[in-house]
């Protein structure tokens, strides 16, 4: 059961995932999470990457995308939304917001969409999602990626309150 839950947590992060993300999502102790990952590695569900894109965090990947897809599909929507929010918060905690803006926006937006479908209140995540989308738009614009920037800014505008003064700045960026 613990291994299955860990695979589901990893599936939320993506095809590639990190030990720190899994401990943040699951609330398990780091040592126990490492032990479970070792079992999953021996059973050839996942493998450890030689180099990590997040510095000192151990990076893993699914051996087959089908395992990830099945694990992800088995998570109930409300739980999936919570896991996406936890993943976004973990990535934000790493710092380097300009490098991770798109990933953070993806996780918050996915959490928001799942919460909406499940009929959960959106207030907590909506603010974080719109700020993440704005930052992702700024990042894309800085990289001269006009279409992705417009998509991020447009999504942020859909979530931004009408009377908020920041909305005008966002419209100008768009």
PDB file of C-alpha atoms in Angstrom:
ATOM      1  CA  UNK A   1       0.000   0.000   0.000  1.00  0.00           C
ATOM      2  CA  UNK A   2       2.770   2.454   0.879  1.00  0.00           C
ATOM      3  CA  UNK A   3       4.592   1.748  -2.373  1.00  0.00           C
ATOM      4  CA  UNK A   4       1.406   2.276  -4.378  1.00  0.00           C
ATOM      5  CA  UNK A   5       0.743   5.562  -2.567  1.00  0.00           C
ATOM      6  CA  UNK A   6       4.311   6.667  -3.248  1.00  0.00           C
ATOM      7  CA  UNK A   7       3.920   5.849  -6.953  1.00  0.00           C
ATOM      8  CA  UNK A   8       0.745   7.934  -6.981  1.00  0.00           C
ATOM      9  CA  UNK A   9       2.530  10.848  -5.312  1.00  0.00           C
ATOM     10  CA  UNK A  10       5.341  10.564  -7.849  1.00  0.00           C
ATOM     11  CA  UNK A  11       2.833  10.455 -10.714  1.00  0.00           C
ATOM     12  CA  UNK A  12       1.473  13.840  -9.652  1.00  0.00           C
ATOM     13  CA  UNK A  13       4.940  15.382  -9.882  1.00  0.00           C
ATOM     14  CA  UNK A  14       5.475  13.975 -13.370  1.00  0.00           C
ATOM     15  CA  UNK A  15       7.541  11.481 -15.339  1.00  0.00           C
ATOM     16  CA  UNK A  16      10.544  12.746 -13.380  1.00  0.00           C
ATOM     17  CA  UNK A  17      10.264  13.370  -9.634  1.00  0.00           C
ATOM     18  CA  UNK A  18      12.397  14.157  -6.603  1.00  0.00           C
ATOM     19  CA  UNK A  19      12.732  12.719  -3.135  1.00  0.00           C
ATOM     20  CA  UNK A  20      11.963  16.078  -1.505  1.00  0.00           C
ATOM     21  CA  UNK A  21       8.763  16.455  -3.501  1.00  0.00           C
ATOM     22  CA  UNK A  22       7.574  13.037  -2.399  1.00  0.00           C
ATOM     23  CA  UNK A  23       8.246  13.734   1.266  1.00  0.00           C
ATOM     24  CA  UNK A  24       6.404  17.069   0.961  1.00  0.00           C
ATOM     25  CA  UNK A  25       3.384  15.520  -0.757  1.00  0.00           C
ATOM     26  CA  UNK A  26       3.102  12.433   1.421  1.00  0.00           C
ATOM     27  CA  UNK A  27       4.231  13.796   4.776  1.00  0.00           C
ATOM     28  CA  UNK A  28       6.395  10.686   5.229  1.00  0.00           C
ATOM     29  CA  UNK A  29       9.811  10.811   6.783  1.00  0.00           C
ATOM     30  CA  UNK A  30      12.606  11.209   4.262  1.00  0.00           C
ATOM     31  CA  UNK A  31      14.338   7.969   5.305  1.00  0.00           C
ATOM     32  CA  UNK A  32      11.137   5.948   4.877  1.00  0.00           C
ATOM     33  CA  UNK A  33      10.507   7.537   1.485  1.00  0.00           C
ATOM     34  CA  UNK A  34      14.045   6.619   0.378  1.00  0.00           C
ATOM     35  CA  UNK A  35      13.498   3.056   1.552  1.00  0.00           C
ATOM     36  CA  UNK A  36      10.259   2.771  -0.419  1.00  0.00           C
ATOM     37  CA  UNK A  37      11.900   4.238  -3.517  1.00  0.00           C
ATOM     38  CA  UNK A  38      14.659   1.657  -3.200  1.00  0.00           C
ATOM     39  CA  UNK A  39      12.026  -1.127  -3.155  1.00  0.00           C
ATOM     40  CA  UNK A  40      10.318   0.368  -6.213  1.00  0.00           C
ATOM     41  CA  UNK A  41      13.661   0.623  -7.968  1.00  0.00           C
ATOM     42  CA  UNK A  42      14.428  -3.050  -7.291  1.00  0.00           C
ATOM     43  CA  UNK A  43      10.996  -3.961  -8.649  1.00  0.00           C
ATOM     44  CA  UNK A  44      11.803  -1.867 -11.768  1.00  0.00           C
ATOM     45  CA  UNK A  45       8.951   0.636 -11.463  1.00  0.00           C
ATOM     46  CA  UNK A  46      11.335   3.586 -11.164  1.00  0.00           C
ATOM     47  CA  UNK A  47      15.020   4.304 -11.602  1.00  0.00           C
ATOM     48  CA  UNK A  48      17.314   6.869 -10.082  1.00  0.00           C
ATOM     49  CA  UNK A  49      18.805   9.450 -12.410  1.00  0.00           C
ATOM     50  CA  UNK A  50      22.556  10.036 -12.346  1.00  0.00           C
ATOM     51  CA  UNK A  51      22.192  13.805 -12.208  1.00  0.00           C
ATOM     52  CA  UNK A  52      19.452  15.861 -10.650  1.00  0.00           C
ATOM     53  CA  UNK A  53      17.999  19.040 -12.082  1.00  0.00           C
ATOM     54  CA  UNK A  54      17.341  20.238  -8.507  1.00  0.00           C
ATOM     55  CA  UNK A  55      20.864  20.248  -7.107  1.00  0.00           C
ATOM     56  CA  UNK A  56      21.160  18.003  -4.085  1.00  0.00           C
ATOM     57  CA  UNK A  57      17.691  16.420  -4.424  1.00  0.00           C
ATOM     58  CA  UNK A  58      17.733  12.792  -5.568  1.00  0.00           C
ATOM     59  CA  UNK A  59      15.938  12.558  -8.896  1.00  0.00           C
ATOM     60  CA  UNK A  60      13.984   9.535 -10.098  1.00  0.00           C
ATOM     61  CA  UNK A  61      11.970   8.687 -13.187  1.00  0.00           C
ATOM     62  CA  UNK A  62       9.328   6.148 -14.074  1.00  0.00           C
ATOM     63  CA  UNK A  63      10.676   3.257 -16.113  1.00  0.00           C
ATOM     64  CA  UNK A  64       7.525   3.290 -18.212  1.00  0.00           C
ATOM     65  CA  UNK A  65       5.048   6.112 -18.717  1.00  0.00           C
ATOM     66  CA  UNK A  66       2.170   3.637 -18.497  1.00  0.00           C
ATOM     67  CA  UNK A  67       2.975   3.019 -14.809  1.00  0.00           C
ATOM     68  CA  UNK A  68       2.770   6.752 -14.204  1.00  0.00           C
ATOM     69  CA  UNK A  69      -0.491   7.099 -16.106  1.00  0.00           C
ATOM     70  CA  UNK A  70      -2.172   4.230 -14.238  1.00  0.00           C
ATOM     71  CA  UNK A  71      -0.961   5.476 -10.846  1.00  0.00           C
ATOM     72  CA  UNK A  72      -2.165   9.009 -11.635  1.00  0.00           C
ATOM     73  CA  UNK A  73      -5.554   7.801 -12.845  1.00  0.00           C
ATOM     74  CA  UNK A  74      -6.209   5.927  -9.603  1.00  0.00           C
ATOM     75  CA  UNK A  75      -6.017   9.042  -7.415  1.00  0.00           C
ATOM     76  CA  UNK A  76      -9.426  10.534  -6.562  1.00  0.00           C
ATOM     77  CA  UNK A  77      -9.771  14.097  -7.881  1.00  0.00           C
ATOM     78  CA  UNK A  78      -9.877  15.888  -4.501  1.00  0.00           C
ATOM     79  CA  UNK A  79      -6.740  14.055  -3.351  1.00  0.00           C
ATOM     80  CA  UNK A  80      -5.084  14.722  -6.704  1.00  0.00           C
ATOM     81  CA  UNK A  81      -5.793  18.441  -6.294  1.00  0.00           C
ATOM     82  CA  UNK A  82      -4.184  18.453  -2.828  1.00  0.00           C
ATOM     83  CA  UNK A  83      -1.142  16.629  -4.154  1.00  0.00           C
ATOM     84  CA  UNK A  84      -0.724  19.112  -7.032  1.00  0.00           C
ATOM     85  CA  UNK A  85      -0.943  22.001  -4.579  1.00  0.00           C
ATOM     86  CA  UNK A  86       1.681  20.351  -2.351  1.00  0.00           C
ATOM     87  CA  UNK A  87       3.942  19.794  -5.363  1.00  0.00           C
ATOM     88  CA  UNK A  88       3.652  23.473  -6.343  1.00  0.00           C
ATOM     89  CA  UNK A  89       4.401  24.591  -2.790  1.00  0.00           C
ATOM     90  CA  UNK A  90       7.463  22.318  -2.631  1.00  0.00           C
ATOM     91  CA  UNK A  91       8.814  23.686  -5.917  1.00  0.00           C
ATOM     92  CA  UNK A  92       8.216  27.248  -4.701  1.00  0.00           C
ATOM     93  CA  UNK A  93      10.128  26.456  -1.500  1.00  0.00           C
ATOM     94  CA  UNK A  94      13.241  25.701  -3.546  1.00  0.00           C
ATOM     95  CA  UNK A  95      13.625  29.325  -4.561  1.00  0.00           C
ATOM     96  CA  UNK A  96      14.671  30.208  -8.119  1.00  0.00           C
ATOM     97  CA  UNK A  97      11.137  31.313  -9.045  1.00  0.00           C
ATOM     98  CA  UNK A  98      12.196  32.389 -12.517  1.00  0.00           C
ATOM     99  CA  UNK A  99      13.458  28.875 -13.345  1.00  0.00           C
ATOM    100  CA  UNK A 100      10.398  27.041 -12.050  1.00  0.00           C
ATOM    101  CA  UNK A 101       7.585  29.450 -12.924  1.00  0.00           C
ATOM    102  CA  UNK A 102       5.966  27.289 -15.603  1.00  0.00           C
ATOM    103  CA  UNK A 103       6.036  24.148 -13.468  1.00  0.00           C
ATOM    104  CA  UNK A 104       4.575  25.919 -10.447  1.00  0.00           C
ATOM    105  CA  UNK A 105       1.836  27.430 -12.637  1.00  0.00           C
ATOM    106  CA  UNK A 106       1.046  24.006 -14.103  1.00  0.00           C
ATOM    107  CA  UNK A 107       0.603  22.405 -10.679  1.00  0.00           C
ATOM    108  CA  UNK A 108      -1.523  25.236  -9.269  1.00  0.00           C
ATOM    109  CA  UNK A 109      -3.689  25.407 -12.383  1.00  0.00           C
ATOM    110  CA  UNK A 110      -4.192  21.633 -12.373  1.00  0.00           C
ATOM    111  CA  UNK A 111      -5.104  21.740  -8.673  1.00  0.00           C
ATOM    112  CA  UNK A 112      -7.569  24.544  -9.366  1.00  0.00           C
ATOM    113  CA  UNK A 113      -9.219  22.677 -12.248  1.00  0.00           C
ATOM    114  CA  UNK A 114      -9.552  19.485 -10.191  1.00  0.00           C
ATOM    115  CA  UNK A 115     -10.994  21.384  -7.231  1.00  0.00           C
ATOM    116  CA  UNK A 116     -13.519  23.088  -9.480  1.00  0.00           C
ATOM    117  CA  UNK A 117     -14.675  19.760 -10.922  1.00  0.00           C
ATOM    118  CA  UNK A 118     -14.924  18.277  -7.414  1.00  0.00           C
ATOM    119  CA  UNK A 119     -16.954  21.248  -6.183  1.00  0.00           C
ATOM    120  CA  UNK A 120     -14.357  22.300  -3.619  1.00  0.00           C
ATOM    121  CA  UNK A 121     -13.829  25.950  -2.587  1.00  0.00           C
ATOM    122  CA  UNK A 122     -11.237  27.603  -4.825  1.00  0.00           C
ATOM    123  CA  UNK A 123     -10.202  30.646  -2.805  1.00  0.00           C
ATOM    124  CA  UNK A 124      -6.986  29.233  -1.322  1.00  0.00           C
ATOM    125  CA  UNK A 125      -5.584  28.003  -4.596  1.00  0.00           C
ATOM    126  CA  UNK A 126      -6.986  30.641  -6.952  1.00  0.00           C
ATOM    127  CA  UNK A 127      -4.732  33.395  -5.574  1.00  0.00           C
ATOM    128  CA  UNK A 128      -1.641  31.217  -5.768  1.00  0.00           C
ATOM    129  CA  UNK A 129      -2.595  30.040  -9.266  1.00  0.00           C
ATOM    130  CA  UNK A 130      -3.081  33.518 -10.680  1.00  0.00           C
ATOM    131  CA  UNK A 131       0.222  34.750  -9.209  1.00  0.00           C
ATOM    132  CA  UNK A 132       2.021  31.671 -10.571  1.00  0.00           C
ATOM    133  CA  UNK A 133       0.462  32.187 -14.007  1.00  0.00           C
ATOM    134  CA  UNK A 134       1.526  35.857 -13.988  1.00  0.00           C
ATOM    135  CA  UNK A 135       5.098  34.845 -13.084  1.00  0.00           C
ATOM    136  CA  UNK A 136       5.119  32.167 -15.792  1.00  0.00           C
ATOM    137  CA  UNK A 137       3.932  34.799 -18.280  1.00  0.00           C
ATOM    138  CA  UNK A 138       6.680  37.182 -17.194  1.00  0.00           C
ATOM    139  CA  UNK A 139       9.242  34.394 -17.550  1.00  0.00           C
ATOM    140  CA  UNK A 140       8.011  33.467 -21.029  1.00  0.00           C
ATOM    141  CA  UNK A 141       8.021  37.119 -22.075  1.00  0.00           C
ATOM    142  CA  UNK A 142      11.608  37.509 -20.827  1.00  0.00           C
ATOM    143  CA  UNK A 143      12.540  34.557 -23.059  1.00  0.00           C
ATOM    144  CA  UNK A 144      10.774  36.189 -26.053  1.00  0.00           C
ATOM    145  CA  UNK A 145       8.172  33.409 -26.109  1.00  0.00           C
ATOM    146  CA  UNK A 146       5.172  35.570 -26.974  1.00  0.00           C
ATOM    147  CA  UNK A 147       2.556  32.850 -27.464  1.00  0.00           C
ATOM    148  CA  UNK A 148       3.192  31.027 -24.178  1.00  0.00           C
ATOM    149  CA  UNK A 149       3.366  34.398 -22.400  1.00  0.00           C
ATOM    150  CA  UNK A 150      -0.006  35.388 -23.826  1.00  0.00           C
ATOM    151  CA  UNK A 151      -1.502  32.043 -22.780  1.00  0.00           C
ATOM    152  CA  UNK A 152      -0.195  32.407 -19.208  1.00  0.00           C
ATOM    153  CA  UNK A 153      -1.351  36.030 -18.951  1.00  0.00           C
ATOM    154  CA  UNK A 154      -4.760  35.136 -20.409  1.00  0.00           C
ATOM    155  CA  UNK A 155      -5.236  32.335 -17.891  1.00  0.00           C
ATOM    156  CA  UNK A 156      -4.165  34.639 -15.070  1.00  0.00           C
ATOM    157  CA  UNK A 157      -6.684  37.289 -16.215  1.00  0.00           C
ATOM    158  CA  UNK A 158      -9.502  34.740 -16.064  1.00  0.00           C
ATOM    159  CA  UNK A 159      -8.721  34.279 -12.372  1.00  0.00           C
ATOM    160  CA  UNK A 160      -7.926  37.897 -11.506  1.00  0.00           C
ATOM    161  CA  UNK A 161     -10.619  39.896  -9.649  1.00  0.00           C
ATOM    162  CA  UNK A 162     -12.202  42.664 -11.724  1.00  0.00           C
ATOM    163  CA  UNK A 163     -11.514  45.543  -9.332  1.00  0.00           C
ATOM    164  CA  UNK A 164      -7.920  44.647  -8.487  1.00  0.00           C
ATOM    165  CA  UNK A 165      -5.406  47.333  -9.643  1.00  0.00           C
ATOM    166  CA  UNK A 166      -2.931  44.612 -10.668  1.00  0.00           C
ATOM    167  CA  UNK A 167      -5.408  43.522 -13.359  1.00  0.00           C
ATOM    168  CA  UNK A 168      -4.570  46.625 -15.430  1.00  0.00           C
ATOM    169  CA  UNK A 169      -0.867  45.756 -15.327  1.00  0.00           C
ATOM    170  CA  UNK A 170      -1.681  42.220 -16.388  1.00  0.00           C
ATOM    171  CA  UNK A 171      -3.774  43.480 -19.306  1.00  0.00           C
ATOM    172  CA  UNK A 172      -0.887  45.654 -20.398  1.00  0.00           C
ATOM    173  CA  UNK A 173       1.508  42.668 -20.251  1.00  0.00           C
ATOM    174  CA  UNK A 174      -0.921  40.667 -22.343  1.00  0.00           C
TER     175      UNK A 174
END
